[in-house]
Amino acid sequence: MFLSGFSCLLVGWISTLQISLTSPLTYIVSTNSKSVFQTVLAVVWNSEIRSWLWWVGNGLVIVGIVGYTAIKLRSEQKKINMDIVVEEPKTDPTVREFVGESRSAGKRAVAKLSA
């Protein structure tokens, strides 16, 4: 009983950490992908026979997960490609200007921060 309670507490802590590092939607997608993988693996392992509609449903879920992952990877790569350069202040010595330039899109963003 103690081991079961401790395991549930540990899963809760890990889930909270995952949500804090990513997003609730990413957590749901990763949990769903794990469940679908386990289900399909169990059906294949036990040589169970399922209807074609069951396979189509699981296939659609897998396609959705792959699509979401591809979009998230693309957006993360765009964030990584953003260069941040610290320039010397031009007018006020207490203001620092941060300039970010995107390699792929050629866009420029400027933010001024006061000390």
mmCIF file of C-alpha atoms in Angstrom:
data_model
loop_
_atom_site.group_PDB
_atom_site.id
_atom_site.type_symbol
_atom_site.label_atom_id
_atom_site.label_comp_id
_atom_site.label_asym_id
_atom_site.label_seq_id
_atom_site.Cartn_x
_atom_site.Cartn_y
_atom_site.Cartn_z
ATOM 1 C CA MET A 1 0.000 0.000 0.000
ATOM 2 C CA PHE A 2 2.841 2.382 0.870
ATOM 3 C CA LEU A 3 4.669 1.621 -2.381
ATOM 4 C CA SER A 4 1.541 2.298 -4.424
ATOM 5 C CA GLY A 5 0.943 5.635 -2.705
ATOM 6 C CA PHE A 6 4.574 6.651 -3.096
ATOM 7 C CA SER A 7 4.478 5.734 -6.805
ATOM 8 C CA CYS A 8 1.363 7.866 -7.354
ATOM 9 C CA LEU A 9 2.981 10.779 -5.530
ATOM 10 C CA LEU A 10 6.112 10.430 -7.663
ATOM 11 C CA VAL A 11 4.065 10.354 -10.891
ATOM 12 C CA GLY A 12 2.226 13.494 -9.756
ATOM 13 C CA TRP A 13 5.478 15.320 -9.070
ATOM 14 C CA ILE A 14 6.935 14.313 -12.427
ATOM 15 C CA SER A 15 3.737 15.352 -14.233
ATOM 16 C CA THR A 16 3.819 18.745 -12.515
ATOM 17 C CA LEU A 17 7.460 19.190 -13.486
ATOM 18 C CA GLN A 18 6.725 18.260 -17.106
ATOM 19 C CA ILE A 19 3.825 20.743 -17.286
ATOM 20 C CA SER A 20 5.947 23.511 -15.757
ATOM 21 C CA LEU A 21 8.724 22.914 -18.301
ATOM 22 C CA THR A 22 6.475 22.551 -21.371
ATOM 23 C CA SER A 23 2.747 23.271 -21.548
ATOM 24 C CA PRO A 24 -0.450 21.493 -20.515
ATOM 25 C CA LEU A 25 -1.189 20.651 -24.159
ATOM 26 C CA THR A 26 2.242 19.083 -24.659
ATOM 27 C CA TYR A 27 1.733 17.061 -21.478
ATOM 28 C CA ILE A 28 -1.634 15.738 -22.738
ATOM 29 C CA VAL A 29 -0.138 14.852 -26.135
ATOM 30 C CA SER A 30 2.803 13.012 -24.554
ATOM 31 C CA THR A 31 0.517 11.107 -22.171
ATOM 32 C CA ASN A 32 -1.795 10.176 -25.038
ATOM 33 C CA SER A 33 1.108 9.028 -27.218
ATOM 34 C CA LYS A 34 2.396 6.813 -24.422
ATOM 35 C CA SER A 35 -1.059 5.243 -23.987
ATOM 36 C CA VAL A 36 -1.522 4.616 -27.710
ATOM 37 C CA PHE A 37 1.953 3.097 -28.004
ATOM 38 C CA GLN A 38 1.321 0.773 -25.047
ATOM 39 C CA THR A 39 -2.060 -0.293 -26.437
ATOM 40 C CA VAL A 40 -0.781 -1.025 -29.935
ATOM 41 C CA LEU A 41 2.265 -2.820 -28.534
ATOM 42 C CA ALA A 42 0.034 -5.005 -26.318
ATOM 43 C CA VAL A 43 -2.240 -5.906 -29.235
ATOM 44 C CA VAL A 44 0.720 -6.836 -31.437
ATOM 45 C CA TRP A 45 2.500 -8.701 -28.613
ATOM 46 C CA ASN A 46 -0.569 -10.779 -27.736
ATOM 47 C CA SER A 47 -1.480 -11.353 -31.409
ATOM 48 C CA GLU A 48 -4.976 -10.011 -30.853
ATOM 49 C CA ILE A 49 -7.270 -9.382 -33.779
ATOM 50 C CA ARG A 50 -8.822 -5.912 -33.961
ATOM 51 C CA SER A 51 -11.170 -4.394 -36.503
ATOM 52 C CA TRP A 52 -9.880 -2.120 -39.248
ATOM 53 C CA LEU A 53 -11.731 0.789 -37.641
ATOM 54 C CA TRP A 54 -9.705 0.314 -34.442
ATOM 55 C CA TRP A 55 -6.473 0.478 -36.459
ATOM 56 C CA VAL A 56 -7.703 3.561 -38.361
ATOM 57 C CA GLY A 57 -8.540 5.318 -35.085
ATOM 58 C CA ASN A 58 -5.147 4.616 -33.585
ATOM 59 C CA GLY A 59 -3.474 5.583 -36.856
ATOM 60 C CA LEU A 60 -5.247 8.960 -36.818
ATOM 61 C CA VAL A 61 -4.103 9.567 -33.255
ATOM 62 C CA ILE A 62 -0.513 8.720 -34.214
ATOM 63 C CA VAL A 63 -0.663 11.019 -37.258
ATOM 64 C CA GLY A 64 -1.963 13.829 -35.026
ATOM 65 C CA ILE A 65 0.826 13.278 -32.509
ATOM 66 C CA VAL A 66 3.474 13.286 -35.240
ATOM 67 C CA GLY A 67 1.991 16.476 -36.720
ATOM 68 C CA TYR A 68 1.942 18.238 -33.355
ATOM 69 C CA THR A 69 5.536 17.176 -32.695
ATOM 70 C CA ALA A 70 6.684 18.438 -36.104
ATOM 71 C CA ILE A 71 5.037 21.828 -35.544
ATOM 72 C CA LYS A 72 6.530 22.141 -32.042
ATOM 73 C CA LEU A 73 10.001 21.231 -33.331
ATOM 74 C CA ARG A 74 9.735 23.813 -36.102
ATOM 75 C CA SER A 75 8.699 26.547 -33.653
ATOM 76 C CA GLU A 76 11.509 25.615 -31.242
ATOM 77 C CA GLN A 77 14.043 25.744 -34.080
ATOM 78 C CA LYS A 78 12.843 29.249 -34.958
ATOM 79 C CA LYS A 79 13.422 30.300 -31.330
ATOM 80 C CA ILE A 80 16.923 28.792 -31.388
ATOM 81 C CA ASN A 81 17.790 30.576 -34.661
ATOM 82 C CA MET A 82 17.158 33.964 -33.027
ATOM 83 C CA ASP A 83 20.496 35.624 -32.269
ATOM 84 C CA ILE A 84 20.647 38.009 -29.322
ATOM 85 C CA VAL A 85 23.292 40.714 -29.442
ATOM 86 C CA VAL A 86 23.954 43.208 -26.651
ATOM 87 C CA GLU A 87 24.805 46.642 -28.007
ATOM 88 C CA GLU A 88 26.305 49.515 -26.067
ATOM 89 C CA PRO A 89 23.846 52.205 -24.939
ATOM 90 C CA LYS A 90 23.469 55.058 -27.413
ATOM 91 C CA THR A 91 22.004 57.813 -25.260
ATOM 92 C CA ASP A 92 21.455 56.886 -21.634
ATOM 93 C CA PRO A 93 24.193 54.829 -19.901
ATOM 94 C CA THR A 94 21.584 53.037 -17.773
ATOM 95 C CA VAL A 95 19.720 51.667 -20.827
ATOM 96 C CA ARG A 96 20.901 48.510 -22.605
ATOM 97 C CA GLU A 97 19.572 47.604 -26.002
ATOM 98 C CA PHE A 98 19.059 43.964 -26.968
ATOM 99 C CA VAL A 99 18.814 43.270 -30.666
ATOM 100 C CA GLY A 100 17.617 39.931 -31.994
ATOM 101 C CA GLU A 101 17.965 38.934 -35.615
ATOM 102 C CA SER A 102 16.430 35.836 -37.156
ATOM 103 C CA ARG A 103 18.715 33.978 -39.551
ATOM 104 C CA SER A 104 15.881 32.354 -41.487
ATOM 105 C CA ALA A 105 13.334 35.181 -41.740
ATOM 106 C CA GLY A 106 15.706 38.176 -41.764
ATOM 107 C CA LYS A 107 13.603 39.984 -39.120
ATOM 108 C CA ARG A 108 15.013 42.324 -36.483
ATOM 109 C CA ALA A 109 13.630 42.928 -32.984
ATOM 110 C CA VAL A 110 14.873 45.548 -30.509
ATOM 111 C CA ALA A 111 14.149 45.720 -26.787
ATOM 112 C CA LYS A 112 15.428 48.448 -24.438
ATOM 113 C CA LEU A 113 15.885 47.657 -20.762
ATOM 114 C CA SER A 114 16.620 50.158 -18.001
ATOM 115 C CA ALA A 115 18.991 49.241 -15.202
#
